[in-house]
Amino acid sequence: MSTLFVVRQCHVYRVPPRTSAAGYRAAEWGDTSQPLWTGRMRVLEHADTCEIRLEDGQTGDLFAMCPYDITGKSVEAVLDSSRYFVLRVEHDDGETKRHAYIGLGFVERSESFDFTVALQDWTRRRKSEQAGPSRDESAGPSPHLPAGPRQDFSLSKGETLHIPMPSHALPLSAPAASTGFVLPPPPPPSSSHRTRS
């Protein structure tokens, strides 16, 4: 288990029933300066799951827990503020599992931003792990590369490489293979530029 994100103080609010299919609005929660609960929040990663825990900042007693998976459906940003969210919290007493929706508010916008980034990073990693290795990684080396050990063709110190060059150049009237047209010969030199013997 590892901790992905911690904020020392956050607020919890009662959330009235949703009035619009578009989403929740923090303005409908009443006076946000009077939260239902205030405490610490931690985002924890287990082997293959993630959870958001609301705890007493002094004792660590659990107030509520929100399981989080790659669908992201248990956390919803409100429509009218970047500092407030709605969490789907669950309580399992061993016999029955119940859930409820609560409002979550951060004191600073930077905290809500970091909270969102932590969840996005976890989701991205989990999706990558579930997808497994990419096709290129699982296919092994390219069949177009030669098998066996690589050969070293670098020159030793003081060693030179001799490349024989033809003693004559191609005539300028030779057709260009890529374009298919013939280059005209160069113009004759003018008499003023001829060297006198």
mmCIF file of C-alpha atoms in Angstrom, residues 95-173:
data_model
loop_
_atom_site.group_PDB
_atom_site.id
_atom_site.type_symbol
_atom_site.label_atom_id
_atom_site.label_comp_id
_atom_site.label_asym_id
_atom_site.label_seq_id
_atom_site.Cartn_x
_atom_site.Cartn_y
_atom_site.Cartn_z
ATOM 1 C CA GLU A 95 -23.605 -8.163 6.285
ATOM 2 C CA THR A 96 -24.738 -5.320 4.056
ATOM 3 C CA LYS A 97 -22.937 -2.839 1.871
ATOM 4 C CA ARG A 98 -24.409 0.637 1.750
ATOM 5 C CA HIS A 99 -23.408 3.719 -0.191
ATOM 6 C CA ALA A 100 -24.097 7.440 -0.011
ATOM 7 C CA TYR A 101 -23.110 10.617 -1.836
ATOM 8 C CA ILE A 102 -21.254 13.368 0.009
ATOM 9 C CA GLY A 103 -19.739 16.666 -1.015
ATOM 10 C CA LEU A 104 -15.988 17.153 -0.710
ATOM 11 C CA GLY A 105 -14.406 20.603 -0.600
ATOM 12 C CA PHE A 106 -10.782 21.741 -0.591
ATOM 13 C CA VAL A 107 -9.508 24.935 1.007
ATOM 14 C CA GLU A 108 -7.145 25.724 -1.883
ATOM 15 C CA ARG A 109 -7.627 25.237 -5.615
ATOM 16 C CA SER A 110 -4.088 23.855 -5.875
ATOM 17 C CA GLU A 111 -5.134 21.010 -3.550
ATOM 18 C CA SER A 112 -8.102 20.094 -5.726
ATOM 19 C CA PHE A 113 -5.837 20.180 -8.781
ATOM 20 C CA ASP A 114 -3.286 17.858 -7.139
ATOM 21 C CA PHE A 115 -6.119 15.540 -6.057
ATOM 22 C CA THR A 116 -7.359 15.279 -9.642
ATOM 23 C CA VAL A 117 -3.857 14.687 -11.006
ATOM 24 C CA ALA A 118 -3.208 11.908 -8.468
ATOM 25 C CA LEU A 119 -6.361 10.064 -9.565
ATOM 26 C CA GLN A 120 -5.592 10.573 -13.256
ATOM 27 C CA ASP A 121 -2.030 9.291 -12.862
ATOM 28 C CA TRP A 122 -3.232 6.182 -11.029
ATOM 29 C CA THR A 123 -5.898 5.523 -13.679
ATOM 30 C CA ARG A 124 -3.382 5.895 -16.491
ATOM 31 C CA ARG A 125 -0.957 3.458 -14.862
ATOM 32 C CA ARG A 126 -3.663 0.886 -14.160
ATOM 33 C CA LYS A 127 -4.950 1.004 -17.735
ATOM 34 C CA SER A 128 -1.403 0.593 -19.020
ATOM 35 C CA GLU A 129 -0.829 -2.411 -16.741
ATOM 36 C CA GLN A 130 -4.092 -4.043 -17.798
ATOM 37 C CA ALA A 131 -3.295 -3.547 -21.468
ATOM 38 C CA GLY A 132 -0.034 -5.446 -21.015
ATOM 39 C CA PRO A 133 3.093 -4.971 -23.113
ATOM 40 C CA SER A 134 2.663 -3.265 -26.434
ATOM 41 C CA ARG A 135 2.735 -5.269 -29.641
ATOM 42 C CA ASP A 136 6.223 -4.033 -30.436
ATOM 43 C CA GLU A 137 7.551 -5.096 -27.027
ATOM 44 C CA SER A 138 5.910 -8.541 -27.043
ATOM 45 C CA ALA A 139 6.844 -9.378 -30.642
ATOM 46 C CA GLY A 140 10.573 -9.527 -29.865
ATOM 47 C CA PRO A 141 13.276 -8.222 -32.188
ATOM 48 C CA SER A 142 12.361 -7.184 -35.685
ATOM 49 C CA PRO A 143 12.599 -10.000 -38.268
ATOM 50 C CA HIS A 144 14.273 -7.504 -40.604
ATOM 51 C CA LEU A 145 17.345 -7.263 -38.368
ATOM 52 C CA PRO A 146 20.095 -9.875 -38.784
ATOM 53 C CA ALA A 147 20.362 -12.488 -36.076
ATOM 54 C CA GLY A 148 23.530 -13.133 -34.127
ATOM 55 C CA PRO A 149 26.078 -10.816 -32.540
ATOM 56 C CA ARG A 150 26.594 -7.379 -33.958
ATOM 57 C CA GLN A 151 29.814 -6.825 -35.938
ATOM 58 C CA ASP A 152 32.083 -3.854 -35.354
ATOM 59 C CA PHE A 153 32.875 -2.080 -38.622
ATOM 60 C CA SER A 154 34.537 0.963 -37.057
ATOM 61 C CA LEU A 155 38.050 1.889 -38.226
ATOM 62 C CA SER A 156 41.012 1.356 -35.947
ATOM 63 C CA LYS A 157 43.266 4.285 -35.036
ATOM 64 C CA GLY A 158 45.399 5.224 -38.048
ATOM 65 C CA GLU A 159 43.452 2.946 -40.397
ATOM 66 C CA THR A 160 42.117 4.512 -43.607
ATOM 67 C CA LEU A 161 39.382 3.486 -45.982
ATOM 68 C CA HIS A 162 40.074 3.560 -49.744
ATOM 69 C CA ILE A 163 37.104 3.970 -52.075
ATOM 70 C CA PRO A 164 37.979 3.703 -55.799
ATOM 71 C CA MET A 165 36.382 6.457 -57.872
ATOM 72 C CA PRO A 166 35.924 6.345 -61.668
ATOM 73 C CA SER A 167 38.455 8.431 -63.607
ATOM 74 C CA HIS A 168 35.782 9.975 -65.821
ATOM 75 C CA ALA A 169 32.508 11.657 -64.943
ATOM 76 C CA LEU A 170 29.170 10.762 -66.435
ATOM 77 C CA PRO A 171 28.276 12.852 -69.492
ATOM 78 C CA LEU A 172 25.909 15.674 -68.653
ATOM 79 C CA SER A 173 23.565 14.481 -71.330
#
